[in-house]
Coordinates of C-alpha atoms in Angstrom, one line a residue:
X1 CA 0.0 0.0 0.0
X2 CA 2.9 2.2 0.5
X3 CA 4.8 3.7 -2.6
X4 CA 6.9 5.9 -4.0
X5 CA 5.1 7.4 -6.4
X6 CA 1.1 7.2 -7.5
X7 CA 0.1 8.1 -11.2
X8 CA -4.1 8.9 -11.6
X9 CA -4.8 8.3 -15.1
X10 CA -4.1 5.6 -17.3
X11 CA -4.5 7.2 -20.5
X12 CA -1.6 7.1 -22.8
X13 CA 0.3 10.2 -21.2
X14 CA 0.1 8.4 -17.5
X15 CA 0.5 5.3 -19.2
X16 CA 3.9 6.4 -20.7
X17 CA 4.8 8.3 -17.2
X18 CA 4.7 4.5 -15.5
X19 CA 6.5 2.8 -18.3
X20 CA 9.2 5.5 -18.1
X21 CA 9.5 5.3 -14.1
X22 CA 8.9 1.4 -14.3
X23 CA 12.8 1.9 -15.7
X24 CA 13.4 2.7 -11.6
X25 CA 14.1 1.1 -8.5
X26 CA 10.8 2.6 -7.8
X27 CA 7.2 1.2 -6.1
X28 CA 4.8 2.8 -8.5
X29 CA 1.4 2.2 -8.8
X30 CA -1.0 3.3 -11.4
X31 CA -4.6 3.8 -10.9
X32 CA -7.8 4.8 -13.0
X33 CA -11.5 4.7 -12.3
X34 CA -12.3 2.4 -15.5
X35 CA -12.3 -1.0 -16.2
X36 CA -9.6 -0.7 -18.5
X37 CA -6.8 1.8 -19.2
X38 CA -7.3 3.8 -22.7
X39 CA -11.0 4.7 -21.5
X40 CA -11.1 8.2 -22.1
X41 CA -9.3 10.9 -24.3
X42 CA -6.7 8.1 -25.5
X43 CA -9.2 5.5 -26.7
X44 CA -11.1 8.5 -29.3
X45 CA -9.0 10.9 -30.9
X46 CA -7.6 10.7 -34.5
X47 CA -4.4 8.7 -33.9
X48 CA -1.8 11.7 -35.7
X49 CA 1.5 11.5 -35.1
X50 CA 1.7 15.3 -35.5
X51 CA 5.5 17.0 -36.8
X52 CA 4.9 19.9 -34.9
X53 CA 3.9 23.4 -37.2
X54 CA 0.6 23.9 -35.9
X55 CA 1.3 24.5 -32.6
X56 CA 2.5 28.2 -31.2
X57 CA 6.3 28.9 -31.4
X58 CA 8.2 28.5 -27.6
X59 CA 5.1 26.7 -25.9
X60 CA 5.3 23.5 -24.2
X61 CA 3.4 21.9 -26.5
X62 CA 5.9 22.9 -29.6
X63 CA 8.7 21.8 -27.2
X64 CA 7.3 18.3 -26.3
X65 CA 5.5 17.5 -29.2
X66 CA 9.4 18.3 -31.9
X67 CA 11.2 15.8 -28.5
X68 CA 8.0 13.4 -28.8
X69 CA 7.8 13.0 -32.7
X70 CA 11.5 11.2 -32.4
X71 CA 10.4 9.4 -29.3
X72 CA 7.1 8.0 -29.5
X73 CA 8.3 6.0 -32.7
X74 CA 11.8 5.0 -31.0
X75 CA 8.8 3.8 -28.2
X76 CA 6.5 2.1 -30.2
X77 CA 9.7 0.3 -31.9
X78 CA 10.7 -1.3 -28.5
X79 CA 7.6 -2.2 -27.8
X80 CA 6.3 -3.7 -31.0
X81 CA 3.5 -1.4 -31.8
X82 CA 2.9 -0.7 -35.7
X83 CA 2.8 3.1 -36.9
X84 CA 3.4 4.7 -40.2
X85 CA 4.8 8.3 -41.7
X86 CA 1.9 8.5 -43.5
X87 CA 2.4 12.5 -44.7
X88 CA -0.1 15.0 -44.4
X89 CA -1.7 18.0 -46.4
X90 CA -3.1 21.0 -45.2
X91 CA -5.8 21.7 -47.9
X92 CA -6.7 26.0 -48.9
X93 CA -9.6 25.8 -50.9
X94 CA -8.5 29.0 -52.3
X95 CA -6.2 32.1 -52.9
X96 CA -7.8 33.3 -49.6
X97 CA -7.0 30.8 -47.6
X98 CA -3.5 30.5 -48.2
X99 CA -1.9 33.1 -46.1
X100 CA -2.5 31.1 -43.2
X101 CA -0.4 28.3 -44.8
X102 CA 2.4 30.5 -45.7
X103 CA 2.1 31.5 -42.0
X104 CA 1.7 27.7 -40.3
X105 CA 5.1 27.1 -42.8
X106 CA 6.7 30.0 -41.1
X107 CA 5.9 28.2 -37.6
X108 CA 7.1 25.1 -38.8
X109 CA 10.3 26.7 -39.4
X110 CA 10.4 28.1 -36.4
X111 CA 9.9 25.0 -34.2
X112 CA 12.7 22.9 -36.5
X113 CA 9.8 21.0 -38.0
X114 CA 11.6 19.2 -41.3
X115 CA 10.3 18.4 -44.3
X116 CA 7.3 21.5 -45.2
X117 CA 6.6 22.8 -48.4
X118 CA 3.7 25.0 -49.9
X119 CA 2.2 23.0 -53.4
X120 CA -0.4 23.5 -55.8
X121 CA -3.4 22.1 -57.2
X122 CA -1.4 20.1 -59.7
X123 CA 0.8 18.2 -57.5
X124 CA -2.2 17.7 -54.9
X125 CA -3.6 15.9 -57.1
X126 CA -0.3 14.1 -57.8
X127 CA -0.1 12.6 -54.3
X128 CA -4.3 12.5 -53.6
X129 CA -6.4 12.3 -56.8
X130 CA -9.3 12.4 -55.0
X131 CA -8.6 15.5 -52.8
X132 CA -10.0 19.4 -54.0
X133 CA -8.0 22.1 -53.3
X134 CA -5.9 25.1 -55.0
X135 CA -3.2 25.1 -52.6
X136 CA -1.5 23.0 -49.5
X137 CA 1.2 23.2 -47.0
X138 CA 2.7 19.1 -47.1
X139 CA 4.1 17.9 -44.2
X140 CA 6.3 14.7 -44.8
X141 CA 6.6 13.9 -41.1
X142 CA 3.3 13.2 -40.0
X143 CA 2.8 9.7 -39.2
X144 CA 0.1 7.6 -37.5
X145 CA -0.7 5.0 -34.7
X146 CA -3.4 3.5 -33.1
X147 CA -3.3 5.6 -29.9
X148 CA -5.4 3.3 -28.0
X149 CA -3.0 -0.1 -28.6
X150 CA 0.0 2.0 -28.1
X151 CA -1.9 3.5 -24.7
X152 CA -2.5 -0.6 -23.8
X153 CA 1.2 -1.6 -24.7
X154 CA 2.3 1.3 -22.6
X155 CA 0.3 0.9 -19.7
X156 CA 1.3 -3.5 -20.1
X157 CA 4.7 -2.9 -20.0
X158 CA 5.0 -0.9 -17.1
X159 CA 2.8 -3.7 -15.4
X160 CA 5.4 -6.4 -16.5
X161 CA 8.3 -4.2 -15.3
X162 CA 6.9 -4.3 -11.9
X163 CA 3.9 -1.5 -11.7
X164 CA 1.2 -2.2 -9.9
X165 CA -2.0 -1.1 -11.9
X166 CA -5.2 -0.8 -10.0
X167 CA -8.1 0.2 -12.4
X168 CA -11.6 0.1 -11.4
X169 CA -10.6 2.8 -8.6
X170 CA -11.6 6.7 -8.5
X171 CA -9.5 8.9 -6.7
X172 CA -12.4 11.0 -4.8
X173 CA -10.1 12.0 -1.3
X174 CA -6.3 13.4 -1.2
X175 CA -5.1 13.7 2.7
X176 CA -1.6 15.2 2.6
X177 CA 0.7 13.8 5.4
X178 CA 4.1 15.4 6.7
X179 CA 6.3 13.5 3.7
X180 CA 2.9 12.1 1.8
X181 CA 0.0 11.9 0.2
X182 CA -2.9 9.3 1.4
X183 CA -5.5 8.1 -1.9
X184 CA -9.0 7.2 -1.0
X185 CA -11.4 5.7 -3.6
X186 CA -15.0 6.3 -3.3
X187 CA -15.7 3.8 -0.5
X188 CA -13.1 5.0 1.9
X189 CA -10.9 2.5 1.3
X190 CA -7.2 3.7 1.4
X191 CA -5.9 2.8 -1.9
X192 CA -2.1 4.3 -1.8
X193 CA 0.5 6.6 0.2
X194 CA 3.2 7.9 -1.6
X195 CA 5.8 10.3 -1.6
X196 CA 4.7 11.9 -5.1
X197 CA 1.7 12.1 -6.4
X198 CA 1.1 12.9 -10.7
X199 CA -2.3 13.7 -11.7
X200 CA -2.6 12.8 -15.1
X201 CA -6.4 12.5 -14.9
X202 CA -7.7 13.8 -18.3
X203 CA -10.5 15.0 -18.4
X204 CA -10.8 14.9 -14.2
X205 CA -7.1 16.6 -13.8
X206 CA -8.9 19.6 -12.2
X207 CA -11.1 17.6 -10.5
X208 CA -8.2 15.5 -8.5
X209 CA -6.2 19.1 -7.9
X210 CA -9.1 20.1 -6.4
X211 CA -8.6 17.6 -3.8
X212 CA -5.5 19.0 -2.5
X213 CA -6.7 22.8 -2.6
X214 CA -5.2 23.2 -6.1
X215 CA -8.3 25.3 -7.0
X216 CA -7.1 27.2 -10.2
X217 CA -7.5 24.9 -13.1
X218 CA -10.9 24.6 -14.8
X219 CA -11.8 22.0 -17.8
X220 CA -13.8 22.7 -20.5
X221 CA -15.4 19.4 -22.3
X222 CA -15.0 20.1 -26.3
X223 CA -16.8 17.1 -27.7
X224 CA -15.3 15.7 -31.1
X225 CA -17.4 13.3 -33.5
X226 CA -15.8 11.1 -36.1
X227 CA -17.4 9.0 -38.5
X228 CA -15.8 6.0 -39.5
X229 CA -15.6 5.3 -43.3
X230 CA -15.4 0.7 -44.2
X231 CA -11.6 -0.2 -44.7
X232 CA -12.9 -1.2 -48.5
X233 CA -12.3 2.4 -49.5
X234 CA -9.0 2.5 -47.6
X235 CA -7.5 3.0 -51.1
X236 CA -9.0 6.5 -51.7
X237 CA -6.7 8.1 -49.0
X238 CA -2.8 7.8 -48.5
X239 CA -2.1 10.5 -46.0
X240 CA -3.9 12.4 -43.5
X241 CA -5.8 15.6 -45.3
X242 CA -6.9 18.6 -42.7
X243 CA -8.8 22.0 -44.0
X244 CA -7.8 25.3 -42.9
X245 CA -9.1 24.8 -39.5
X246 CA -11.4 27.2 -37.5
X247 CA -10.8 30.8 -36.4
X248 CA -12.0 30.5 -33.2
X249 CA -8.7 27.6 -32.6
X250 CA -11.5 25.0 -31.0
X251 CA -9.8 22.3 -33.2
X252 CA -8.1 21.8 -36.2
X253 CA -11.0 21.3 -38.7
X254 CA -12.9 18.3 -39.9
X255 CA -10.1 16.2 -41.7
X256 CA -9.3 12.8 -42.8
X257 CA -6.9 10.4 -41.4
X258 CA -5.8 6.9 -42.6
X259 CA -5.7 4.5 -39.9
X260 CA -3.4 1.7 -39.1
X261 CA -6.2 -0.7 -39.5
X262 CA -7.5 0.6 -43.0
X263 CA -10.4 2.1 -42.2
X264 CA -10.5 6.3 -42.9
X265 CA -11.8 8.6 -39.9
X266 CA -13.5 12.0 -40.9
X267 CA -13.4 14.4 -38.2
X268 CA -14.0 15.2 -35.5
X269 CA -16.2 18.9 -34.5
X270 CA -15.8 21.1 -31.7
X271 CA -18.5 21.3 -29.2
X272 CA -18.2 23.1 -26.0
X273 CA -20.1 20.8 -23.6
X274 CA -20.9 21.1 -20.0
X275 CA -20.7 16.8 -19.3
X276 CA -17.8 15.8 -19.6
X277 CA -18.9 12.1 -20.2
X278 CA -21.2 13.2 -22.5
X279 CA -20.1 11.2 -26.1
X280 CA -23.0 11.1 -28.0
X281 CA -23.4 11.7 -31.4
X282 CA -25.7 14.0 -33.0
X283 CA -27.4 14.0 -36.4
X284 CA -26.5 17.7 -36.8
X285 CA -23.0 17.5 -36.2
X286 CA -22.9 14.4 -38.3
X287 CA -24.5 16.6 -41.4
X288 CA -22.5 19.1 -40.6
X289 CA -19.2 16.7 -40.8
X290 CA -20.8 15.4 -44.0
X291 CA -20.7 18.8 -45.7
X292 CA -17.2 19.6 -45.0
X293 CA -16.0 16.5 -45.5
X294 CA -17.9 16.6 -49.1
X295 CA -15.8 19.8 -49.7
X296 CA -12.5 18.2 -49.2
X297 CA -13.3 14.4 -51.0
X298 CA -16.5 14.6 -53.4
X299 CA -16.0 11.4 -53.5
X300 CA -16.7 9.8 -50.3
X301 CA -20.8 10.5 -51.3
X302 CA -20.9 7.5 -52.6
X303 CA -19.2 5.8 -49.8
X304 CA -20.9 4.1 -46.5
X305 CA -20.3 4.8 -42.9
X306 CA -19.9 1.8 -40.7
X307 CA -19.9 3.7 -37.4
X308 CA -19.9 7.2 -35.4
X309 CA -18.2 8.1 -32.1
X310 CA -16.9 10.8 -29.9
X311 CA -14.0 11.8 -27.8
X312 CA -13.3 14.9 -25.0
X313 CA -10.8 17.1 -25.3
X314 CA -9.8 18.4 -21.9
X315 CA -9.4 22.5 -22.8
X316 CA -7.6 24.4 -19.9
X317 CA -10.5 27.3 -19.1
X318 CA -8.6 30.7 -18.3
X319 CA -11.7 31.8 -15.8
X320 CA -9.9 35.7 -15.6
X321 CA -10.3 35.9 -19.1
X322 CA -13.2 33.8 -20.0
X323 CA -11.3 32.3 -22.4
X324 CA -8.7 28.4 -23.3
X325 CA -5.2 28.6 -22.4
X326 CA -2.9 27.6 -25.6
X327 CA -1.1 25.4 -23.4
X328 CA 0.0 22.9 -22.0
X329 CA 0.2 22.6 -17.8
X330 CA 2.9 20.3 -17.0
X331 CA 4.5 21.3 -13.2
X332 CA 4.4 21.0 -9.6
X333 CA 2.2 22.2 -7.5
X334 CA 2.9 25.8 -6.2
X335 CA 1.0 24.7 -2.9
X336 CA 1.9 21.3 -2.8
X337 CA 5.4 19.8 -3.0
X338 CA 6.0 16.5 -5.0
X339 CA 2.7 16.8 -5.8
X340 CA 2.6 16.9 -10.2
X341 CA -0.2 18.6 -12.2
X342 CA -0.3 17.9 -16.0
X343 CA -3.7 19.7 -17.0
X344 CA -5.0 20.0 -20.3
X345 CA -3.4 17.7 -22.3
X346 CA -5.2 17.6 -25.4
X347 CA -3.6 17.5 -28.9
X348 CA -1.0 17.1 -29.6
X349 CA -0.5 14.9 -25.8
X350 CA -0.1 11.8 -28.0
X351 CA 2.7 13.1 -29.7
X352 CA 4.3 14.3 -27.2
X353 CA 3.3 12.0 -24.4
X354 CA 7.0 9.7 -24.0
X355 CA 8.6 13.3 -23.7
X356 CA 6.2 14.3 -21.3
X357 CA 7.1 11.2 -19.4
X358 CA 10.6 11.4 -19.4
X359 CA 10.3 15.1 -18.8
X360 CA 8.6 14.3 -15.3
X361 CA 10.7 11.5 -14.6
X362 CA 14.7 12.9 -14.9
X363 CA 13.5 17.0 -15.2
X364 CA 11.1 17.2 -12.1
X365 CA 11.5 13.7 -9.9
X366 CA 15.2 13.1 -11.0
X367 CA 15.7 17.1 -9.6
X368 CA 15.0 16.4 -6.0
X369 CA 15.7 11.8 -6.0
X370 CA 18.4 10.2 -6.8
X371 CA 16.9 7.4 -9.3
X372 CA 18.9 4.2 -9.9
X373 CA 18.0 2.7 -13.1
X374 CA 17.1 -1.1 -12.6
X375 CA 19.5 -3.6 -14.2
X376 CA 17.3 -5.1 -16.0
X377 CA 14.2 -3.6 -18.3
X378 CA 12.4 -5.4 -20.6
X379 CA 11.0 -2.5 -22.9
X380 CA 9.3 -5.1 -25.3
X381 CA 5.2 -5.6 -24.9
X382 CA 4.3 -9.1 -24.6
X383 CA 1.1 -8.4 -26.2
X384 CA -0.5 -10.6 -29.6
X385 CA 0.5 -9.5 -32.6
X386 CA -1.9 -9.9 -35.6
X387 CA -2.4 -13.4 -36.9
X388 CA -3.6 -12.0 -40.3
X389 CA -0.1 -9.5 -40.3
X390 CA 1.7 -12.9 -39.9
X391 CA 3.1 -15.4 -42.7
X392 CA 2.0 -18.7 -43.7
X393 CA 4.7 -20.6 -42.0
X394 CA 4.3 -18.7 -38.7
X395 CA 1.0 -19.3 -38.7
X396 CA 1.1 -23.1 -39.5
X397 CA 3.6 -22.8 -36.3
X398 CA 1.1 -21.5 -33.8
X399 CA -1.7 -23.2 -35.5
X400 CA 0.6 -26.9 -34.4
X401 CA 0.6 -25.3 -31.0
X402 CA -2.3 -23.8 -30.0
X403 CA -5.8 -25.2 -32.3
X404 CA -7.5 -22.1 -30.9
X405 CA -5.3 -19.9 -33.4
X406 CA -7.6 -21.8 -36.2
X407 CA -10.6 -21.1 -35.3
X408 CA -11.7 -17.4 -36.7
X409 CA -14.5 -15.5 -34.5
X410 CA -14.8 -12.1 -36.3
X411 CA -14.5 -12.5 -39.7
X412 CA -14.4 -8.7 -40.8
X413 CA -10.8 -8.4 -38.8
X414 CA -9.7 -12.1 -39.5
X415 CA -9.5 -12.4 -35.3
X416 CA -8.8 -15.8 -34.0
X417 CA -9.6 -17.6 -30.6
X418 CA -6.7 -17.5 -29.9
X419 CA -5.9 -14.0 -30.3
X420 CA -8.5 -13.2 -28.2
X421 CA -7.7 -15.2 -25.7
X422 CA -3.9 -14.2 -25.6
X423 CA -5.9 -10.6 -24.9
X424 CA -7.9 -11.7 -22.3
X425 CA -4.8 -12.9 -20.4
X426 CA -3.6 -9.3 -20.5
X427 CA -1.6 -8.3 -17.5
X428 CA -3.6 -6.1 -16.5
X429 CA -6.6 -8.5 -15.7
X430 CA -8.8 -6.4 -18.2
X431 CA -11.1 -8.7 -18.9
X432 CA -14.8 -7.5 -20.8
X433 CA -15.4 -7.0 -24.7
X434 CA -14.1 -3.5 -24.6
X435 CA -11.0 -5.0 -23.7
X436 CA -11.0 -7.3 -26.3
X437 CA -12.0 -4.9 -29.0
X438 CA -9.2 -2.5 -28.1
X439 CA -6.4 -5.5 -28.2
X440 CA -7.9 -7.3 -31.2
X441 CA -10.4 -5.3 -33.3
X442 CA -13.0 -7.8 -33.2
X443 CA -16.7 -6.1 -33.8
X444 CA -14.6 -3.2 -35.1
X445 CA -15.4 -4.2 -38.7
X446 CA -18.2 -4.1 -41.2
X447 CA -21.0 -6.2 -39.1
X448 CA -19.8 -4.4 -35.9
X449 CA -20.1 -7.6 -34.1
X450 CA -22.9 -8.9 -35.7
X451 CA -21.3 -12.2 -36.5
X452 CA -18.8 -12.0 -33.4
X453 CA -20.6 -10.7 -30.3
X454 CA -22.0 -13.9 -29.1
X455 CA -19.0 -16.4 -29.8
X456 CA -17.2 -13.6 -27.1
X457 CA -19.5 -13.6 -25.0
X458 CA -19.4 -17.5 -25.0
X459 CA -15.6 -17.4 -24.4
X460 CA -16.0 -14.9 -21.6
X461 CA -18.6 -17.2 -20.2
X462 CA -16.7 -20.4 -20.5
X463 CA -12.8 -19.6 -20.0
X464 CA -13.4 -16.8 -17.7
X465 CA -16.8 -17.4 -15.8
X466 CA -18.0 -13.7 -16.4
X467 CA -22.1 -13.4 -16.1
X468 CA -23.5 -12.2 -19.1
X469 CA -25.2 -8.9 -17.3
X470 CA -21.1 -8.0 -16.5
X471 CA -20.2 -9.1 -19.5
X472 CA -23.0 -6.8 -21.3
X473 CA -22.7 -3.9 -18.7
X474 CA -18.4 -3.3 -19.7
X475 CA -19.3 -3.8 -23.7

């Protein structure tokens, strides 16, 4: 129960913060109130490894996101997880428009982002035929990933480099002893004491200050819908395509992004909510994505949509002058010492989340500790790769091993029993269909689990002794 340090907030930013301090001779334990870690802003955004021009000149966010575009793929290479440099085009529809290119390649410049160039409508149409525009700014770093595998893989390897991860747990009482802090869940129960304390808590990071007097920070929800376009168009798209975005800075503009799983994602908007757990999706904004989208690929009218969702980004409020902060908030606490705020990490906190974490580790921890690096560190995830990514020999290998690697259960993402299975097993003891759906894809395809959903709720039955009402409550 005693620790050294407690991270709130398993998304992929305190999921990258235990990984990095799971490198320690540390006790660290990591804690979140869902079932699984990956539940919140990490599990729907739009994936984007982002190169780093569209964010302001000398912020943290320029600074972490130009260390994290080298790091999060040096990561996800130790790990095993699959990302691409996919490129990206910021599309001006016309001569209007493209001042604010020539100025977002000026701030590229200016925060060492490589590879930017200003193209016409001719050589668009050389690298996406099916794109309209009169002008773009191409960006040749800007790569994807699936943010909530690479959250998972993050959040598994710290657990198998000795964290202890404790989901299913809301932080909802702070007490804060001579050299600690006490962590209460909602029934009383005394779930850690530890010398530091890093809030990483999303969409709740103001929430959790709160319980320590930290009364400054204020979240503002800023819902995001996507619509999900069938992986048999994949081929219309070979790079992530954004407009100008809006004046107003809520976002970055309905755009397009490949995925590493072929499917396209259109979106997302830019609601100001007051829920913060409210992700429904509306048939307004879902027109509303339509049009634009219409205006960038004509195309796509004659495409289906297999599926809409929504995600929260966490927007620091500025209450003095009614207005979002730019920025990142990444520090200790004025009032409270060891005591770590990171508050409003929206976009691009994917990007620069392994900087972040190595940032809190050696630049604010490593300050006032003297760390010793453990001798040993396995940085690879232990997690299933793709059967369908694999050769036939390797295949035929597991197959003579394990029968349950022969049997397919969704057929849209060609996911095996034993894949899903292997997921189930997870370190982390995560153990309901969103789980499995995250690790594997299954009833992420065209059916959306119309063929699958009951063959995993047999297996969840039958190997894992789950009622169905549980089993149905965590889909």
């Amino acid at each position: 129960m005693k620790y050294d340090i407690a991270v709130i907030g398993a998304g992929v930013v305190g999921s990258a913060i235990a990984r990095e301090l799971s490198k320690y001779e540390l006790k660290v334990i990591l804690i979140d109130k869902e079932e699984d870690v990956s539940e919140g802003i990490s599990k729907a955004n739009s994936g984007v490894i982002h190169a780093g021009f569209n964010v302001k000149t000398g912020s943290m966010k320029s600074r972490f996101n130009r260390e994290g575009l080298a790091l999060l793929t040096k990561t996800a290479d130790e790990l095993g997880v699959k990302y691409k440099i996919c490129r990206k085009l910021v599309i001006a529809k016309n001569d209007e428009e493209k001042p604010y290119l020539l100025k977002l390649l000026e701030q590229g410049r200016k925060n060492s982002t490589p590879g930017l160039s200003i193209i016409d409508r001719e050589t668009i149409k050389t690298l996406e035929s099916n794109i309209e525009g009169k002008w773009a700014l191409y960006s040749e770093k800007t790569g994807i990933i699936t943010p909530f595998l690479f959250t998972i893989a993050l959040a598994e390897n710290a657990c198998e480099n000795g964290v202890i991860v404790k989901l299913n747990t809301e932080i909802t009482k702070i007490t804060k002893e001579k050299e600690s802090y006490k962590l209460f869940s909602a029934s009383g129960e005394l779930i850690s004491e530890s010398r530091w304390v890093i809030n990483s808590a999303g969409c709740a990071s103001d929430n959790i200050a709160s319980l320590v007097g930290d009364n400054k920070f204020k979240i503002h929800p800023c819902r995001g819908e996507y619509f999900i376009l069938d992986k048999a168009h994949s081929d219309m798209l070979n790079m992530a395509v954004y407009p100008v975005p809006p004046a107003d800075g809520s976002g970055l503009g309905v755009h397009f992004t490949p995925t590493m799983n072929g499917n396209i994602l259109i979106g997302p908007s830019a609601e100001y909510i007051n829920d913060r757990d409210d992700l429904a999706t509306t048939k307004k904004t879902m027109e509303q994505l339509k049009k634009e989208a219409y205006e960038l690929m004509p195309i796509i009218k004659n495409f289906g949509f297999i599926k809409s969702y929504a995600g929260i980004r966490p927007k620091l409020f500025n209450s003095q002058s009614n207005s979002n902060f730019e920025d990142f908030h990444i520090a200790e606490s004025d009032v409270n010492p060891r005591f770590i705020n990171l508050i409003g990490i929206e976009s691009p906190g994917l990007t620069s989340s392994p900087a972040i974490a190595r940032y809190i580790v050696e630049d604010i921890i490593g300050e006032k500790e003297d760390l010793t690096r453990k001798k040993e560190f396995d940085g690879r995830w232990k997690g299933a790769a793709k059967i369908y990514d694999k050769n036939s020999d390797e295949y035929l290998s597991l197959v003579k091993r394990d029968s349950d690697y022969a049997q397919v259960v969704c057929r849209c993402e060609h996911v095996t029993k034993g894949e899903i299975k292997k997921a189930l097993n997870n370190p982390l003891k995560a153990r309901s269909l969103k789980a499995v759906k995250k690790r594997t894809f299954a009833m992420t395809g065209r059916c959306q689990g119309g063929f699958c959903l009951s063959k995993l709720i047999d297996i969840l039955q039958k190997e894992y002794s789950i009622k169905t009402d549980e089993i149905l409550r965590l889909r």
